[in-house]
mmCIF file with all atom_site columns, C-alpha atoms in Angstrom:
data_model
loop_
_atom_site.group_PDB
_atom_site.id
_atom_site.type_symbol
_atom_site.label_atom_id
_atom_site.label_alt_id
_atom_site.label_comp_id
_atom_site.label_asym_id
_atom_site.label_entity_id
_atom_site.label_seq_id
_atom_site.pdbx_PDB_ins_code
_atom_site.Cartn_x
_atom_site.Cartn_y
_atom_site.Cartn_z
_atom_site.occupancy
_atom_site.B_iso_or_equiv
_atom_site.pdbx_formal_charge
_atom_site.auth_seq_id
_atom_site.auth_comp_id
_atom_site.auth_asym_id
_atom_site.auth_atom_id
_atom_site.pdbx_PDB_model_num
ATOM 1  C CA . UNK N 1 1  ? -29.334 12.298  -12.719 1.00 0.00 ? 1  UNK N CA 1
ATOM 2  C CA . UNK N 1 2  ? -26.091 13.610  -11.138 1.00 0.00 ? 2  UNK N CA 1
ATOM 3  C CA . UNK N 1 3  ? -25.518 11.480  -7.776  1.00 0.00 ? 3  UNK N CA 1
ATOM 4  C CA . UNK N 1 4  ? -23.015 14.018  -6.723  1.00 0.00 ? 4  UNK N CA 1
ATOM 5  C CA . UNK N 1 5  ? -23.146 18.356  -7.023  1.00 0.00 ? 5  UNK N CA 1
ATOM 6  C CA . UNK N 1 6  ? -19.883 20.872  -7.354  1.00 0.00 ? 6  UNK N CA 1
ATOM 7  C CA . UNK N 1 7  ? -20.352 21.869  -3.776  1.00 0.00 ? 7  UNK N CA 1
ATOM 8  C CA . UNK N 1 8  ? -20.128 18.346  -2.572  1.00 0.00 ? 8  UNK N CA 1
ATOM 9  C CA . UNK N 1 9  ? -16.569 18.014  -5.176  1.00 0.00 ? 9  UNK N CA 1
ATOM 10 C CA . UNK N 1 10 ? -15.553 21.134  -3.606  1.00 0.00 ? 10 UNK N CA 1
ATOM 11 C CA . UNK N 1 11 ? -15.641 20.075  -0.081  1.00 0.00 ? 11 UNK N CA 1
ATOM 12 C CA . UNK N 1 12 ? -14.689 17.102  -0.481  1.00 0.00 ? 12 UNK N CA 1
ATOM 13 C CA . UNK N 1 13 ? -11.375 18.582  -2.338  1.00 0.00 ? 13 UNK N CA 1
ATOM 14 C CA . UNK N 1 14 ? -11.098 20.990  0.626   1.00 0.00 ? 14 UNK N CA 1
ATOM 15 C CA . UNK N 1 15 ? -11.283 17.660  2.930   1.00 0.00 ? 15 UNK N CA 1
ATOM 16 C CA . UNK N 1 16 ? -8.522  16.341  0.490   1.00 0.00 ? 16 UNK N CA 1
ATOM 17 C CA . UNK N 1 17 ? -6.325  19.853  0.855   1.00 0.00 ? 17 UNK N CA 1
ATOM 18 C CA . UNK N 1 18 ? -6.600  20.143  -2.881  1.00 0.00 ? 18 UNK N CA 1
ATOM 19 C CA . UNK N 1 19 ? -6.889  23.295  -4.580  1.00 0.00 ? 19 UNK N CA 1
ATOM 20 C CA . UNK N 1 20 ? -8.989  22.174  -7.536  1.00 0.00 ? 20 UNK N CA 1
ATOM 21 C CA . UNK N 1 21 ? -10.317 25.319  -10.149 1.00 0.00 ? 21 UNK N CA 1
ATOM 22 C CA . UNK N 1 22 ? -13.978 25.284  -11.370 1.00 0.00 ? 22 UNK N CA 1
ATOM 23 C CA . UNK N 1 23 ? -13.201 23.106  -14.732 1.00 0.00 ? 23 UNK N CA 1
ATOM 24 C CA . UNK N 1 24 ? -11.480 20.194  -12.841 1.00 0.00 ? 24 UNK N CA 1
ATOM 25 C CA . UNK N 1 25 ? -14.838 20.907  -10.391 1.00 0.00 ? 25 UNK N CA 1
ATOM 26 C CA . UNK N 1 26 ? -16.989 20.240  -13.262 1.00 0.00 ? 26 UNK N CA 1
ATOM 27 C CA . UNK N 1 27 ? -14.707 17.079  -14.470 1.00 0.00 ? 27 UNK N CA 1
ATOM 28 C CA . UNK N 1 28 ? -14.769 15.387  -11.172 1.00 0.00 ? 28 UNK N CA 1
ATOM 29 C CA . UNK N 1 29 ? -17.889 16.030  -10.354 1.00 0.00 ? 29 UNK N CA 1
ATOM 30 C CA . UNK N 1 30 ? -18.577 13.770  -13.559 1.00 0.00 ? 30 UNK N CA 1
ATOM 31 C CA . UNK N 1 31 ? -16.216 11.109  -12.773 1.00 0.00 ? 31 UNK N CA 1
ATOM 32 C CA . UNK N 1 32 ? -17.492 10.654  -9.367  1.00 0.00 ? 32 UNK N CA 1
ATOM 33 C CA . UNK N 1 33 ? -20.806 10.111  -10.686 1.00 0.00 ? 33 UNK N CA 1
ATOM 34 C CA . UNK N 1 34 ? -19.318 7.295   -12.869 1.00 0.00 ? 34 UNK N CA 1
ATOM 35 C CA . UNK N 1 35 ? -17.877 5.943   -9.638  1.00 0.00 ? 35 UNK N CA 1
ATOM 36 C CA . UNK N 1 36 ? -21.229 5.993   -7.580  1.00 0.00 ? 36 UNK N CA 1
ATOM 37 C CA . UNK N 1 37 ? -23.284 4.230   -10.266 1.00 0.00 ? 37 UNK N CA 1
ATOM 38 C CA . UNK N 1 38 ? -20.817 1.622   -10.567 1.00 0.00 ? 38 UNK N CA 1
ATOM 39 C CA . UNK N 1 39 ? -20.661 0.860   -6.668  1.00 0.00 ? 39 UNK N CA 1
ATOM 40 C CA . UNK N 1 40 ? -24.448 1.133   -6.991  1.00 0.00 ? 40 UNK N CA 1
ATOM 41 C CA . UNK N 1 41 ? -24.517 -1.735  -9.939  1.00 0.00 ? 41 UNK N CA 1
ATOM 42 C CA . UNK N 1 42 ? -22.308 -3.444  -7.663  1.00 0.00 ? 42 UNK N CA 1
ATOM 43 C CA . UNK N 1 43 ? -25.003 -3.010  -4.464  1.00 0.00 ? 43 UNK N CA 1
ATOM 44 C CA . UNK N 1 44 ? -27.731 -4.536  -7.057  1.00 0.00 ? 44 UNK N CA 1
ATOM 45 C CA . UNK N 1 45 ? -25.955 -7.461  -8.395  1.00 0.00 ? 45 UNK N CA 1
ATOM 46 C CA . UNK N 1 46 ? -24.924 -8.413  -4.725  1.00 0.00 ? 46 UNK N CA 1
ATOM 47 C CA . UNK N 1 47 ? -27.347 -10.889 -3.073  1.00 0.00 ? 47 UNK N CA 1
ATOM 48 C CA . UNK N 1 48 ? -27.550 -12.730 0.649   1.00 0.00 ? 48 UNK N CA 1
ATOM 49 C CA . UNK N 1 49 ? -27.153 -16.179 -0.564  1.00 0.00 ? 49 UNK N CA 1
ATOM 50 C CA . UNK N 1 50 ? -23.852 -14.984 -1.836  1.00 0.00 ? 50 UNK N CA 1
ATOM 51 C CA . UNK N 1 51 ? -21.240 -15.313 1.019   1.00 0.00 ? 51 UNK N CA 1
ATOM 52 C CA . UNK N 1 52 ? -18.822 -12.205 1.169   1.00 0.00 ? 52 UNK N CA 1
ATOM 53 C CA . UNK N 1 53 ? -15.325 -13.126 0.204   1.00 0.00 ? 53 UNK N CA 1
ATOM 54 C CA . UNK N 1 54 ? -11.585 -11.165 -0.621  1.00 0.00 ? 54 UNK N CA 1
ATOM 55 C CA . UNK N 1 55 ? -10.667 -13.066 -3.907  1.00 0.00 ? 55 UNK N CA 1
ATOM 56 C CA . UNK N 1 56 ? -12.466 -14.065 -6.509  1.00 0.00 ? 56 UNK N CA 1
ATOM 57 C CA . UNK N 1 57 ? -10.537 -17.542 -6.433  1.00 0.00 ? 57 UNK N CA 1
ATOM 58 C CA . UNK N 1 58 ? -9.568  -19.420 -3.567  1.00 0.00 ? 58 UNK N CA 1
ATOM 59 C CA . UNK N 1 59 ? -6.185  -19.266 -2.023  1.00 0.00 ? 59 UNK N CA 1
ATOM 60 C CA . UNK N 1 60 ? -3.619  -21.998 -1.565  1.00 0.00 ? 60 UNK N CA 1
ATOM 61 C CA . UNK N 1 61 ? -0.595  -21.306 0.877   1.00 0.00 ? 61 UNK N CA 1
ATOM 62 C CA . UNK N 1 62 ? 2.353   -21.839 -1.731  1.00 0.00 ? 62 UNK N CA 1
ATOM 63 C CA . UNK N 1 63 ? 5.027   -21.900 0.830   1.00 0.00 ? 63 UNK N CA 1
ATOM 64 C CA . UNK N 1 64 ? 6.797   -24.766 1.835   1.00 0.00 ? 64 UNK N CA 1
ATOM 65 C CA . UNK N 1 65 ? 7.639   -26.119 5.415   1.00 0.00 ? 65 UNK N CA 1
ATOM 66 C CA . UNK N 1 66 ? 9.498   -24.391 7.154   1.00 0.00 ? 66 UNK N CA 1
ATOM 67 C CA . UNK N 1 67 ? 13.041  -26.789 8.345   1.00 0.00 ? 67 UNK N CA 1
ATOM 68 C CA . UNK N 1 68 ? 15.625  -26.443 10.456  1.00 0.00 ? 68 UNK N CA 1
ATOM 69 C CA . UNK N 1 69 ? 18.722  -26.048 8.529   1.00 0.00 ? 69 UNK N CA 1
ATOM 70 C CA . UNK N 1 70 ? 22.309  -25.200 9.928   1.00 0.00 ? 70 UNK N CA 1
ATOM 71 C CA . UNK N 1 71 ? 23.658  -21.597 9.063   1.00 0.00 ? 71 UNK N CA 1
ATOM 72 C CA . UNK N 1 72 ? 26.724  -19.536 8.401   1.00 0.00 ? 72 UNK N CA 1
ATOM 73 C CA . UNK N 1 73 ? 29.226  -19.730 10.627  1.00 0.00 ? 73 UNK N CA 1
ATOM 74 C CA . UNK N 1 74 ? 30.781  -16.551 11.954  1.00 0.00 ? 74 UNK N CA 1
ATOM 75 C CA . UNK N 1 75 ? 33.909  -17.037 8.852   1.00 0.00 ? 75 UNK N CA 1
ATOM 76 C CA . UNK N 1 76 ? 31.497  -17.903 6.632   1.00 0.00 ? 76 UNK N CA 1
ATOM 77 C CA . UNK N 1 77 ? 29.468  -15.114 6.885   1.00 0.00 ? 77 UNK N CA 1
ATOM 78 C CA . UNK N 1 78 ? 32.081  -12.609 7.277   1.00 0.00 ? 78 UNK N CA 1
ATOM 79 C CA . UNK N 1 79 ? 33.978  -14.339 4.412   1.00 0.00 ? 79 UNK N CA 1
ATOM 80 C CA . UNK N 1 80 ? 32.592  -11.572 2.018   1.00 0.00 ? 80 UNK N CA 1
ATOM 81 C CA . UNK N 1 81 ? 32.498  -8.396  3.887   1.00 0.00 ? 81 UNK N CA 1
ATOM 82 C CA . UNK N 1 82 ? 34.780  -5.743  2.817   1.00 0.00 ? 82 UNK N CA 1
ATOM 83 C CA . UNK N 1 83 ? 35.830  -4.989  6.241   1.00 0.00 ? 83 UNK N CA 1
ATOM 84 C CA . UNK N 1 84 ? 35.557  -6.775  9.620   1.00 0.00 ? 84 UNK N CA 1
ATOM 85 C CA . UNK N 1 85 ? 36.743  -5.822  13.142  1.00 0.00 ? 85 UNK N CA 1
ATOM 86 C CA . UNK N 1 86 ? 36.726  -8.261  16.346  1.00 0.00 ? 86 UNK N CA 1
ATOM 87 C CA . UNK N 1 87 ? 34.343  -10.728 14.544  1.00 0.00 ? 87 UNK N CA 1
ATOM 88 C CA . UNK N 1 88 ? 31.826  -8.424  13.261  1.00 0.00 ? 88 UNK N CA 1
ATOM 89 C CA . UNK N 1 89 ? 30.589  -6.721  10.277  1.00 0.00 ? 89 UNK N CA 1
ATOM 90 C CA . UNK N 1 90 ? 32.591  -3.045  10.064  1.00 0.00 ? 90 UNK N CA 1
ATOM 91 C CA . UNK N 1 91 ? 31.003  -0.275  8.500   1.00 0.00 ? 91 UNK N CA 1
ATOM 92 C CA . UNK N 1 92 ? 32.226  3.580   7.799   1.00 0.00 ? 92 UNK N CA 1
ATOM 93 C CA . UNK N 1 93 ? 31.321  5.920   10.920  1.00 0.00 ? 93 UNK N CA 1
ATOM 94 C CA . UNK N 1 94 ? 28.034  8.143   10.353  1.00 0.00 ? 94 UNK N CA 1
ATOM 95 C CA . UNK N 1 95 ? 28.991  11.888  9.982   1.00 0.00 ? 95 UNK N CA 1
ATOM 96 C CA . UNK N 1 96 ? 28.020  13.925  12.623  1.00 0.00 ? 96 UNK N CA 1
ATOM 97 C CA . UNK N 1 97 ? 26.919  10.961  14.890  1.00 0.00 ? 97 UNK N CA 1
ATOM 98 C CA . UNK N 1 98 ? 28.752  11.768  18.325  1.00 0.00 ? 98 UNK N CA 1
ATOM 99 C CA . UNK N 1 99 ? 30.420  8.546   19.755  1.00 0.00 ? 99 UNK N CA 1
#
């Protein structure tokens, strides 16, 4: 039994702004089917003493702690720039940008 018709594929691809011809009609009409009776397996399988989740597995924060740690100084960090100007980083003007 088809769960979905053409003229549901049809709007819904005129929801989508797609300009589908009456073949791909016919092909997604099909693969949308497969789609709904998969959700719908899904629906049957899924009972209330089973809590609703986002993974299948449990999550562990793999991050470490976070520690203060001192940084570049201004030399440092400019070390390595091709071009610097009054202590900062200097890059090429943007054409057209008015000053």
């Amino acid at each position: 039994m088809s769960n979905i018709s053409r003229d549901e594929v049809a709007h819904l691809a005129k929801l989508a702004r797609m300009a589908v011809t009456e073949e791909e009609l016919d092909v997604f009409a099909g693969q949308l089917d497969q789609i709904l009776d998969a959700v719908a397996k899904v629906s049957e399988v899924a009972s209330d003493d089973i809590p609703p989740m986002s993974h299948a597995v449990p999550l562990t924060n793999t991050f470490r702690e976070d520690e203060i740690r001192p940084g570049l100084s201004q030399q440092q960090a400019l070390a390595g720039a091709p071009s610097a100007e009054d202590g900062r980083f200097r890059v090429p003007r943007i054409l057209g940008e008015e000053q």
